[in-house]
């Protein structure tokens, strides 16, 4: 937590009325400030004033009246940067810099949107200012970008432009752990000083290009973490191009490789390339890598790299149109599979194949409907964990199961992840980790392969503003990690290698 125990959240929008939904999403205990890049009419200002008063009644602290910065017309970030210096936010909420199109005007050759273009302009201006503020202050600032059409009843995760980062704590080739998280200015990293030790170094801002505020962390067969993100660059004829980029850490604590571009399913077009979804990736048993992304037409495209290092071109998977929620799993046979939430229904679609050269098969018979923003790969091979759309209860499913297995623990929000192979009195257990009530970290466990036998949940405190993470290292030690309201990494270790699920106190890095 910060010294005051309060998380400072700054909401930056185009006009006052656009902040209402984002203010409504904040929970008790946070300090809210609102910055607007242009003046609104009387009704818009009054609507926001009412939302802020309601936030105060439910326990938020309101840091004064909304302020108009005036950067919308000038394009300058100087005034916004001055405000950020004074507010020193831990987290910033923005509008969607790349809204989803609802149609296409063939005559003009442009997409059709149902949101004002100033939303995206405001988000890009604000993101630039927040990046500069983080570089100046040296403190990580977490940024979330929110779609205008999100269902407020389903929580903020349902409308995130970039998915929440899961599995961000990982063991390296030498047994030391690394934590990677996205921030306004790029990827930040914390590094464990010795295997199993309590000392860590960080946060360290890793060099690289200007990235959008999202991150995917995938570990290969040798234990090396690979990072996937989106990079935005200007086009010569105006507009921007967005490409998927990848960097790898081959030595714990050492510099990353350069960020290599994997291109885009819709490259070079100022409208189409901006619409790319956030990538998902997985390694298979041969060491091959497959990368998926939602394309401009709301289908799925993919590229794959063979064990010999050669890449295929982007290819398209025909089938159901999908939303911005793609999750990969690797089965017990070492085959990569993809799950995607449908765009026009509550369904989930699965793509699978036999072998790295097999033909992808679309499976529309997945028997569950997840809460948007809640799907994640489970701790056991081939499993998927999600929150039920109606009940919010975490559930587990694997191909071939007739129905998902409820896991209990319907409080909290966001994805559920975990680690397998946790030994207790000679038996192997799967450990689950999630946010609980009020954002506190909750840990559960079940006999490996027997989630239907029941999960025992225990709240450990350690409130996290991001999805908590867990790793079982090669010695059997289980380490938990959270990211506090004060932008610090917090760590807790399991007290025994072979009995119980007791964890030590949290300590911040």
Coordinates of C-alpha atoms in Angstrom, one line a residue:
X1 CA 0.0 0.0 0.0
X2 CA 1.0 3.6 -0.3
X3 CA 2.1 5.4 2.9
X4 CA -1.4 6.7 3.4
X5 CA -3.0 3.3 2.6
X6 CA -5.0 4.9 -0.3
X7 CA -4.7 4.1 -3.9
X8 CA -4.8 7.3 -6.1
X9 CA -6.7 6.8 -9.3
X10 CA -6.9 9.5 -12.0
X11 CA -9.5 9.3 -14.7
X12 CA -8.7 11.1 -18.0
X13 CA -11.5 11.6 -20.5
X14 CA -12.5 13.7 -23.4
X15 CA -15.4 15.4 -21.7
X16 CA -17.1 15.3 -18.3
X17 CA -19.9 12.9 -19.1
X18 CA -17.5 10.3 -20.4
X19 CA -16.0 9.8 -16.9
X20 CA -19.4 8.8 -15.3
X21 CA -19.1 5.0 -16.0
X22 CA -15.4 5.0 -14.9
X23 CA -16.2 6.8 -11.7
X24 CA -19.0 4.3 -11.0
X25 CA -16.6 1.4 -11.4
X26 CA -14.3 2.5 -8.5
X27 CA -14.7 0.8 -5.1
X28 CA -14.5 2.1 -1.6
X29 CA -11.2 3.3 -0.3
X30 CA -9.6 4.8 -3.5
X31 CA -9.0 8.5 -4.1
X32 CA -10.5 9.6 -7.4
X33 CA -9.6 12.6 -9.5
X34 CA -11.0 13.4 -12.9
X35 CA -9.2 15.3 -15.7
X36 CA -11.1 16.4 -18.8
X37 CA -9.4 17.5 -22.0
X38 CA -12.4 19.6 -23.2
X39 CA -15.2 21.4 -21.6
X40 CA -18.7 19.8 -21.5
X41 CA -22.1 21.3 -21.4
X42 CA -24.1 22.0 -18.2
X43 CA -25.9 18.6 -18.3
X44 CA -22.6 16.7 -18.8
X45 CA -20.9 18.5 -15.9
X46 CA -23.9 17.9 -13.6
X47 CA -24.0 14.2 -14.5
X48 CA -20.4 13.8 -13.5
X49 CA -20.9 15.8 -10.3
X50 CA -23.7 13.4 -9.3
X51 CA -21.5 10.4 -10.0
X52 CA -18.7 11.7 -7.9
X53 CA -21.1 12.4 -5.0
X54 CA -22.4 8.8 -5.2
X55 CA -18.8 7.6 -5.2
X56 CA -18.2 9.5 -2.0
X57 CA -21.3 7.9 -0.4
X58 CA -19.9 4.4 -1.1
X59 CA -16.6 5.2 0.5
X60 CA -14.4 6.7 -2.2
X61 CA -12.4 9.8 -1.6
X62 CA -13.0 12.5 -4.2
X63 CA -9.9 14.6 -4.9
X64 CA -11.7 17.9 -5.7
X65 CA -13.8 19.0 -8.6
X66 CA -13.1 17.7 -12.1
X67 CA -10.6 19.9 -13.9
X68 CA -10.5 20.8 -17.6
X69 CA -7.0 20.7 -18.9
X70 CA -7.7 21.9 -22.5
X71 CA -5.3 19.6 -24.3
X72 CA -7.9 18.2 -26.6
X73 CA -7.8 21.0 -29.2
X74 CA -4.1 22.0 -28.8
X75 CA -2.8 18.4 -28.7
X76 CA -0.3 19.5 -26.1
X77 CA 0.4 17.3 -23.1
X78 CA 2.1 20.0 -21.0
X79 CA -1.0 21.0 -19.0
X80 CA -2.0 17.3 -18.4
X81 CA 1.6 16.5 -17.3
X82 CA 1.4 19.3 -14.8
X83 CA -1.8 17.9 -13.3
X84 CA -0.3 14.4 -13.2
X85 CA 2.7 15.7 -11.3
X86 CA 0.5 17.2 -8.7
X87 CA -1.9 14.2 -8.4
X88 CA 0.9 11.4 -8.5
X89 CA -1.6 8.7 -9.5
X90 CA -0.9 5.0 -9.0
X91 CA -3.5 4.0 -11.6
X92 CA -5.0 5.9 -14.6
X93 CA -8.2 5.0 -16.4
X94 CA -8.5 6.1 -20.0
X95 CA -11.0 5.7 -22.9
X96 CA -10.4 3.2 -25.7
X97 CA -7.6 4.5 -28.1
X98 CA -8.8 2.1 -30.8
X99 CA -12.6 1.6 -30.6
X100 CA -14.2 -1.4 -32.3
X101 CA -16.0 -0.5 -35.6
X102 CA -19.7 -1.5 -36.0
X103 CA -19.7 -1.4 -39.8
X104 CA -17.7 -0.3 -42.9
X105 CA -18.5 2.5 -45.3
X106 CA -17.4 0.9 -48.6
X107 CA -17.9 4.1 -50.6
X108 CA -15.5 6.1 -48.4
X109 CA -13.4 3.1 -47.5
X110 CA -13.5 3.8 -43.8
X111 CA -14.8 2.0 -40.7
X112 CA -18.0 3.1 -39.0
X113 CA -17.9 3.7 -35.2
X114 CA -20.6 4.4 -32.7
X115 CA -18.4 6.5 -30.4
X116 CA -17.1 10.0 -30.9
X117 CA -13.6 10.2 -32.5
X118 CA -12.5 12.5 -29.7
X119 CA -12.6 9.5 -27.3
X120 CA -9.6 7.9 -29.1
X121 CA -7.8 11.2 -29.4
X122 CA -8.2 11.9 -25.7
X123 CA -6.9 8.4 -24.8
X124 CA -3.8 8.8 -27.0
X125 CA -3.0 12.3 -25.7
X126 CA -3.4 11.1 -22.1
X127 CA -1.3 7.9 -22.6
X128 CA 1.5 10.1 -23.9
X129 CA 1.3 12.3 -20.9
X130 CA 1.2 9.4 -18.4
X131 CA 4.2 7.8 -20.1
X132 CA 6.2 11.1 -19.7
X133 CA 5.0 11.3 -16.0
X134 CA 6.2 7.8 -15.2
X135 CA 9.6 8.4 -16.9
X136 CA 10.0 11.6 -14.9
X137 CA 8.9 10.2 -11.6
X138 CA 10.4 6.7 -11.8
X139 CA 7.3 5.1 -10.3
X140 CA 5.2 2.6 -12.3
X141 CA 1.8 3.8 -13.3
X142 CA -0.8 1.1 -14.2
X143 CA -3.1 2.1 -17.1
X144 CA -6.4 0.6 -18.1
X145 CA -8.3 1.5 -21.3
X146 CA -12.0 1.0 -21.3
X147 CA -14.5 0.4 -24.1
X148 CA -17.5 2.7 -24.2
X149 CA -20.1 -0.1 -24.6
X150 CA -19.1 -2.2 -21.6
X151 CA -21.8 -3.7 -19.4
X152 CA -21.4 -2.0 -16.1
X153 CA -23.3 -4.8 -14.3
X154 CA -20.4 -7.2 -15.2
X155 CA -17.7 -5.1 -13.8
X156 CA -14.8 -3.2 -15.4
X157 CA -13.1 -6.3 -16.7
X158 CA -15.9 -6.7 -19.2
X159 CA -14.8 -3.6 -21.1
X160 CA -11.1 -3.6 -21.0
X161 CA -9.4 -2.9 -24.3
X162 CA -6.3 -4.9 -23.2
X163 CA -6.7 -8.0 -21.1
X164 CA -5.5 -8.3 -17.5
X165 CA -2.0 -9.7 -17.3
X166 CA -2.0 -13.3 -15.9
X167 CA 0.9 -15.7 -15.1
X168 CA 3.2 -12.6 -14.7
X169 CA 5.4 -14.3 -12.1
X170 CA 7.7 -16.9 -13.7
X171 CA 10.7 -19.0 -12.9
X172 CA 13.7 -18.6 -15.1
X173 CA 16.3 -21.1 -16.4
X174 CA 18.5 -20.6 -13.3
X175 CA 15.7 -21.0 -10.7
X176 CA 15.3 -17.4 -9.9
X177 CA 11.9 -15.7 -10.3
X178 CA 11.0 -12.7 -12.4
X179 CA 7.8 -10.6 -12.3
X180 CA 6.8 -8.7 -15.4
X181 CA 4.0 -6.1 -15.5
X182 CA 2.8 -3.5 -18.1
X183 CA 2.9 0.1 -17.2
X184 CA 2.3 3.5 -18.9
X185 CA 6.0 3.7 -20.0
X186 CA 6.6 0.0 -20.9
X187 CA 7.3 -3.3 -19.2
X188 CA 8.6 -3.2 -15.6
X189 CA 10.5 -6.1 -14.1
X190 CA 11.4 -7.3 -10.6
X191 CA 14.1 -9.9 -10.2
X192 CA 14.7 -12.3 -7.3
X193 CA 18.3 -12.1 -6.1
X194 CA 18.7 -15.7 -5.2
X195 CA 16.6 -18.8 -5.9
X196 CA 14.0 -19.1 -3.1
X197 CA 15.3 -15.9 -1.4
X198 CA 13.4 -13.0 0.0
X199 CA 15.6 -10.3 -1.6
X200 CA 14.4 -8.8 -4.9
X201 CA 15.6 -6.0 -7.2
X202 CA 13.2 -3.6 -9.0
X203 CA 11.1 -2.2 -10.3
X204 CA 13.2 -1.8 -13.4
X205 CA 11.8 -0.2 -16.6
X206 CA 12.9 -2.4 -19.5
X207 CA 14.2 -0.6 -22.6
X208 CA 12.0 -0.9 -25.6
X209 CA 9.6 0.8 -28.0
X210 CA 6.5 2.6 -27.1
X211 CA 4.0 -0.2 -26.2
X212 CA 0.3 -0.1 -25.6
X213 CA -0.5 -0.8 -21.9
X214 CA -0.9 -4.6 -22.0
X215 CA 1.4 -7.6 -21.7
X216 CA 1.3 -11.4 -22.3
X217 CA 4.0 -13.6 -20.6
X218 CA 4.5 -17.1 -22.0
X219 CA 7.2 -19.5 -20.8
X220 CA 8.9 -21.8 -23.3
X221 CA 10.0 -25.5 -22.8
X222 CA 13.4 -24.4 -21.5
X223 CA 12.0 -22.0 -18.9
X224 CA 12.7 -18.7 -20.8
X225 CA 9.9 -16.1 -20.5
X226 CA 8.7 -14.6 -23.8
X227 CA 6.8 -11.2 -23.7
X228 CA 4.1 -10.2 -26.2
X229 CA 2.7 -6.7 -26.6
X230 CA 1.3 -4.2 -29.1
X231 CA 3.5 -1.5 -30.6
X232 CA 2.1 1.7 -32.1
X233 CA 4.0 3.5 -34.8
X234 CA 3.0 6.4 -37.1
X235 CA 2.4 5.8 -40.8
X236 CA 3.9 8.2 -43.4
X237 CA 0.5 9.1 -44.9
X238 CA -1.1 9.7 -41.5
X239 CA -2.7 7.6 -38.9
X240 CA -1.0 4.8 -37.0
X241 CA 0.0 1.2 -37.5
X242 CA -0.2 -1.4 -34.7
X243 CA 1.9 -4.5 -34.8
X244 CA 2.4 -7.5 -32.4
X245 CA 5.9 -7.5 -30.9
X246 CA 7.9 -10.0 -28.9
X247 CA 10.9 -10.0 -26.7
X248 CA 12.6 -12.8 -24.7
X249 CA 14.6 -13.0 -21.5
X250 CA 17.3 -15.6 -21.9
X251 CA 19.0 -14.8 -18.6
X252 CA 17.2 -13.9 -15.3
X253 CA 17.9 -10.2 -14.6
X254 CA 19.7 -9.7 -17.9
X255 CA 18.5 -7.5 -20.7
X256 CA 15.7 -8.6 -23.0
X257 CA 16.3 -9.4 -26.6
X258 CA 15.3 -6.5 -28.9
X259 CA 11.5 -6.3 -29.5
X260 CA 10.9 -8.1 -32.8
X261 CA 7.8 -7.3 -34.8
X262 CA 5.5 -10.2 -35.8
X263 CA 3.5 -7.9 -38.0
X264 CA -0.3 -7.8 -38.0
X265 CA -3.1 -9.7 -39.8
X266 CA -4.1 -6.3 -41.3
X267 CA -0.7 -4.4 -41.8
X268 CA -0.1 -0.9 -43.1
X269 CA -3.7 0.3 -43.2
X270 CA -4.4 3.3 -40.9
X271 CA -7.8 1.9 -40.0
X272 CA -7.5 -1.8 -40.2
X273 CA -4.2 -2.3 -38.4
X274 CA -5.4 -0.2 -35.5
X275 CA -8.3 -2.7 -34.9
X276 CA -6.1 -5.6 -34.0
X277 CA -6.9 -7.5 -30.8
X278 CA -4.3 -8.3 -28.1
X279 CA -2.2 -11.4 -28.9
X280 CA -2.4 -14.8 -27.2
X281 CA 0.5 -17.3 -27.6
X282 CA 1.5 -20.9 -26.6
X283 CA 4.4 -23.3 -27.1
X284 CA 3.8 -26.9 -28.1
X285 CA 5.7 -30.0 -27.2
X286 CA 8.0 -29.7 -30.2
X287 CA 9.1 -26.2 -29.1
X288 CA 7.0 -24.5 -31.8
X289 CA 5.2 -21.3 -31.0
X290 CA 1.8 -20.2 -32.3
X291 CA 0.5 -16.6 -31.9
X292 CA -3.2 -15.7 -32.3
X293 CA -4.9 -12.3 -32.6
X294 CA -8.3 -11.0 -33.4
X295 CA -8.3 -9.4 -36.8
X296 CA -10.2 -6.4 -38.3
X297 CA -13.1 -8.6 -39.4
X298 CA -13.4 -10.0 -35.8
X299 CA -12.1 -13.4 -36.9
X300 CA -9.0 -15.1 -35.6
X301 CA -5.6 -14.9 -37.4
X302 CA -2.4 -16.8 -36.5
X303 CA 1.3 -17.1 -37.2
X304 CA 3.5 -20.0 -36.1
X305 CA 7.2 -20.5 -35.6
X306 CA 8.5 -24.0 -36.0
X307 CA 11.2 -25.6 -33.8
X308 CA 13.7 -24.6 -36.6
X309 CA 12.8 -20.9 -36.1
X310 CA 11.0 -20.4 -39.4
X311 CA 7.8 -18.3 -39.4
X312 CA 4.7 -18.9 -41.5
X313 CA 2.8 -15.9 -42.8
X314 CA -0.4 -14.7 -41.1
X315 CA -3.3 -17.1 -41.8
X316 CA -7.0 -16.9 -41.0
X317 CA -9.1 -19.3 -39.0
X318 CA -12.6 -19.2 -40.4
X319 CA -15.5 -19.4 -38.0
X320 CA -17.4 -17.4 -35.3
X321 CA -16.6 -13.7 -34.9
X322 CA -14.8 -13.2 -31.6
X323 CA -14.4 -10.6 -28.9
X324 CA -11.1 -9.3 -27.5
X325 CA -10.6 -12.3 -25.2
X326 CA -8.3 -15.0 -26.5
X327 CA -6.7 -17.6 -24.2
X328 CA -4.4 -20.4 -25.1
X329 CA -3.8 -23.7 -23.2
X330 CA -1.3 -26.5 -23.8
X331 CA -2.8 -30.0 -23.5
X332 CA -1.2 -33.0 -21.8
X333 CA -0.2 -34.2 -25.2
X334 CA 1.7 -30.9 -25.8
X335 CA -0.7 -29.5 -28.3
X336 CA -1.7 -25.8 -28.3
X337 CA -5.4 -24.9 -28.3
X338 CA -7.2 -21.6 -28.4
X339 CA -10.4 -20.5 -26.6
X340 CA -12.1 -17.3 -27.7
X341 CA -15.2 -15.5 -26.4
X342 CA -17.8 -14.9 -29.1
X343 CA -18.5 -11.3 -30.1
X344 CA -22.2 -11.6 -30.7
X345 CA -23.2 -14.1 -28.0
X346 CA -22.2 -15.4 -24.6
X347 CA -20.6 -18.5 -26.1
X348 CA -17.0 -19.6 -26.2
X349 CA -15.4 -21.2 -29.3
X350 CA -12.4 -23.6 -29.2
X351 CA -9.9 -24.3 -32.0
X352 CA -7.7 -27.4 -31.8
X353 CA -5.6 -29.6 -34.1
X354 CA -3.5 -32.7 -34.0
X355 CA 0.2 -31.9 -34.3
X356 CA 1.9 -28.6 -35.4
X357 CA 1.0 -29.2 -39.1
X358 CA -2.6 -30.4 -38.5
X359 CA -5.7 -28.6 -39.7
X360 CA -7.4 -26.4 -37.1
X361 CA -10.9 -27.6 -36.1
X362 CA -13.5 -25.2 -34.7
X363 CA -15.5 -26.5 -31.7
X364 CA -18.7 -24.5 -31.0
X365 CA -20.0 -27.0 -28.4
X366 CA -18.1 -25.6 -25.4
X367 CA -20.7 -25.9 -22.6
X368 CA -20.3 -22.7 -20.6
X369 CA -20.7 -18.9 -20.8
X370 CA -18.0 -16.9 -19.0
X371 CA -18.0 -13.5 -17.5
X372 CA -16.1 -11.2 -19.9
X373 CA -12.5 -10.7 -18.9
X374 CA -12.4 -13.8 -16.6
X375 CA -10.9 -16.6 -18.8
X376 CA -7.4 -17.9 -18.1
X377 CA -5.4 -21.1 -18.6
X378 CA -5.8 -23.4 -15.6
X379 CA -2.8 -24.9 -13.6
X380 CA -3.3 -28.4 -15.1
X381 CA -2.6 -29.1 -18.8
X382 CA -5.5 -28.4 -21.2
X383 CA -7.7 -26.8 -18.5
X384 CA -9.5 -23.4 -18.6
X385 CA -10.7 -21.5 -15.6
X386 CA -13.4 -18.8 -15.9
X387 CA -16.1 -17.0 -13.8
X388 CA -19.6 -18.0 -14.6
X389 CA -21.6 -15.3 -16.4
X390 CA -24.5 -15.4 -14.0
X391 CA -23.0 -16.3 -10.7
X392 CA -19.4 -15.0 -10.9
X393 CA -18.3 -18.3 -9.4
X394 CA -14.9 -19.6 -10.7
X395 CA -15.3 -22.8 -12.7
X396 CA -13.0 -25.2 -14.4
X397 CA -13.5 -27.0 -17.7
X398 CA -11.4 -29.2 -20.0
X399 CA -12.2 -30.7 -23.5
X400 CA -14.3 -33.7 -23.1
X401 CA -16.0 -32.7 -19.9
X402 CA -19.8 -32.6 -20.2
X403 CA -20.0 -29.6 -17.9
X404 CA -17.7 -27.2 -16.0
X405 CA -16.8 -27.9 -12.4
X406 CA -17.8 -25.1 -9.9
X407 CA -14.9 -24.1 -7.7
X408 CA -16.6 -21.9 -5.1
X409 CA -15.5 -18.5 -4.1
X410 CA -17.9 -16.2 -6.1
X411 CA -16.5 -13.1 -4.4
X412 CA -13.9 -11.0 -6.1
X413 CA -13.4 -10.4 -9.8
X414 CA -11.1 -11.2 -12.7
X415 CA -9.2 -14.3 -13.8
X416 CA -8.2 -17.2 -11.6
X417 CA -4.8 -18.8 -12.1
X418 CA -2.5 -21.1 -10.1
X419 CA 0.2 -23.8 -10.0
X420 CA 0.2 -27.5 -10.1
X421 CA 2.2 -30.2 -8.4
X422 CA 2.1 -28.7 -4.9
X423 CA 2.9 -31.6 -2.5
X424 CA 0.9 -32.1 0.7
X425 CA 1.7 -35.2 2.7
X426 CA 2.8 -37.1 -0.3
X427 CA -0.2 -36.1 -2.5
X428 CA -0.1 -33.7 -5.4
X429 CA -2.4 -30.7 -5.3
X430 CA -3.3 -27.9 -7.7
X431 CA -3.2 -24.4 -6.1
X432 CA -5.6 -21.7 -7.3
X433 CA -5.1 -17.9 -6.7
X434 CA -7.6 -15.1 -7.3
X435 CA -8.8 -11.8 -5.9
X436 CA -11.3 -12.1 -3.1
X437 CA -13.5 -9.7 -1.3
X438 CA -12.2 -6.1 -1.4
X439 CA -9.4 -7.2 -3.6
X440 CA -7.7 -9.4 -1.0
X441 CA -5.7 -12.4 -2.3
X442 CA -7.4 -15.7 -1.9
X443 CA -5.8 -19.1 -2.3
X444 CA -7.6 -22.4 -2.8
X445 CA -6.5 -26.0 -3.5
X446 CA -7.8 -29.3 -4.7
X447 CA -6.3 -32.7 -5.3
X448 CA -4.7 -32.7 -8.7
X449 CA -7.2 -33.8 -11.3
X450 CA -10.0 -33.8 -8.8
X451 CA -11.5 -30.3 -8.7
X452 CA -14.9 -32.0 -8.4
X453 CA -13.8 -33.2 -4.9
X454 CA -14.0 -29.6 -3.7
X455 CA -11.8 -26.5 -3.2
X456 CA -10.9 -25.0 0.1
X457 CA -10.4 -21.2 -0.1
X458 CA -8.5 -19.1 2.3
X459 CA -8.1 -15.3 2.2
X460 CA -4.5 -14.2 2.8
X461 CA -4.9 -10.5 2.8
X462 CA -2.3 -8.9 0.5
X463 CA -4.8 -6.8 -1.5
X464 CA -3.8 -6.6 -5.1
X465 CA -5.0 -4.1 -7.7
X466 CA -4.0 -6.6 -10.4
X467 CA -4.6 -10.3 -10.9
X468 CA -2.4 -12.1 -8.2
X469 CA 0.1 -14.7 -9.4
X470 CA 1.6 -17.9 -8.1
X471 CA 4.6 -20.1 -9.1
X472 CA 5.8 -23.5 -7.8
X473 CA 9.6 -23.5 -8.5
X474 CA 11.8 -26.6 -9.1
X475 CA 12.5 -27.0 -5.4
X476 CA 8.7 -27.3 -4.7
X477 CA 8.6 -23.8 -3.0
X478 CA 5.3 -21.9 -3.8
X479 CA 5.6 -18.1 -4.1
X480 CA 2.6 -15.8 -4.3
X481 CA 2.8 -12.2 -5.7
X482 CA 0.5 -9.3 -5.7
X483 CA 0.7 -5.7 -6.9
X484 CA -0.3 -3.2 -4.1
X485 CA -2.3 0.0 -4.4
X486 CA 0.9 1.9 -3.8
X487 CA 2.5 0.3 -7.0
X488 CA 4.7 -2.1 -5.1
X489 CA 5.4 -5.8 -5.6
X490 CA 4.4 -7.9 -2.6
X491 CA 5.6 -11.5 -2.0
X492 CA 4.6 -14.4 0.2
X493 CA 6.1 -17.9 0.4
X494 CA 4.5 -21.2 1.5
X495 CA 6.0 -22.0 4.8
X496 CA 6.5 -25.7 4.1
X497 CA 7.6 -27.7 1.1
X498 CA 5.4 -30.7 1.9
X499 CA 2.6 -30.0 4.3
X500 CA -0.3 -27.5 4.6
X501 CA -1.1 -24.4 2.8
X502 CA 0.1 -21.9 5.3
X503 CA 1.9 -18.8 3.8
X504 CA 4.2 -16.3 5.5
X505 CA 3.5 -12.6 5.9
X506 CA 3.6 -10.4 2.8
X507 CA 6.6 -8.2 2.3
X508 CA 6.9 -5.5 -0.3
X509 CA 9.8 -5.1 -2.7

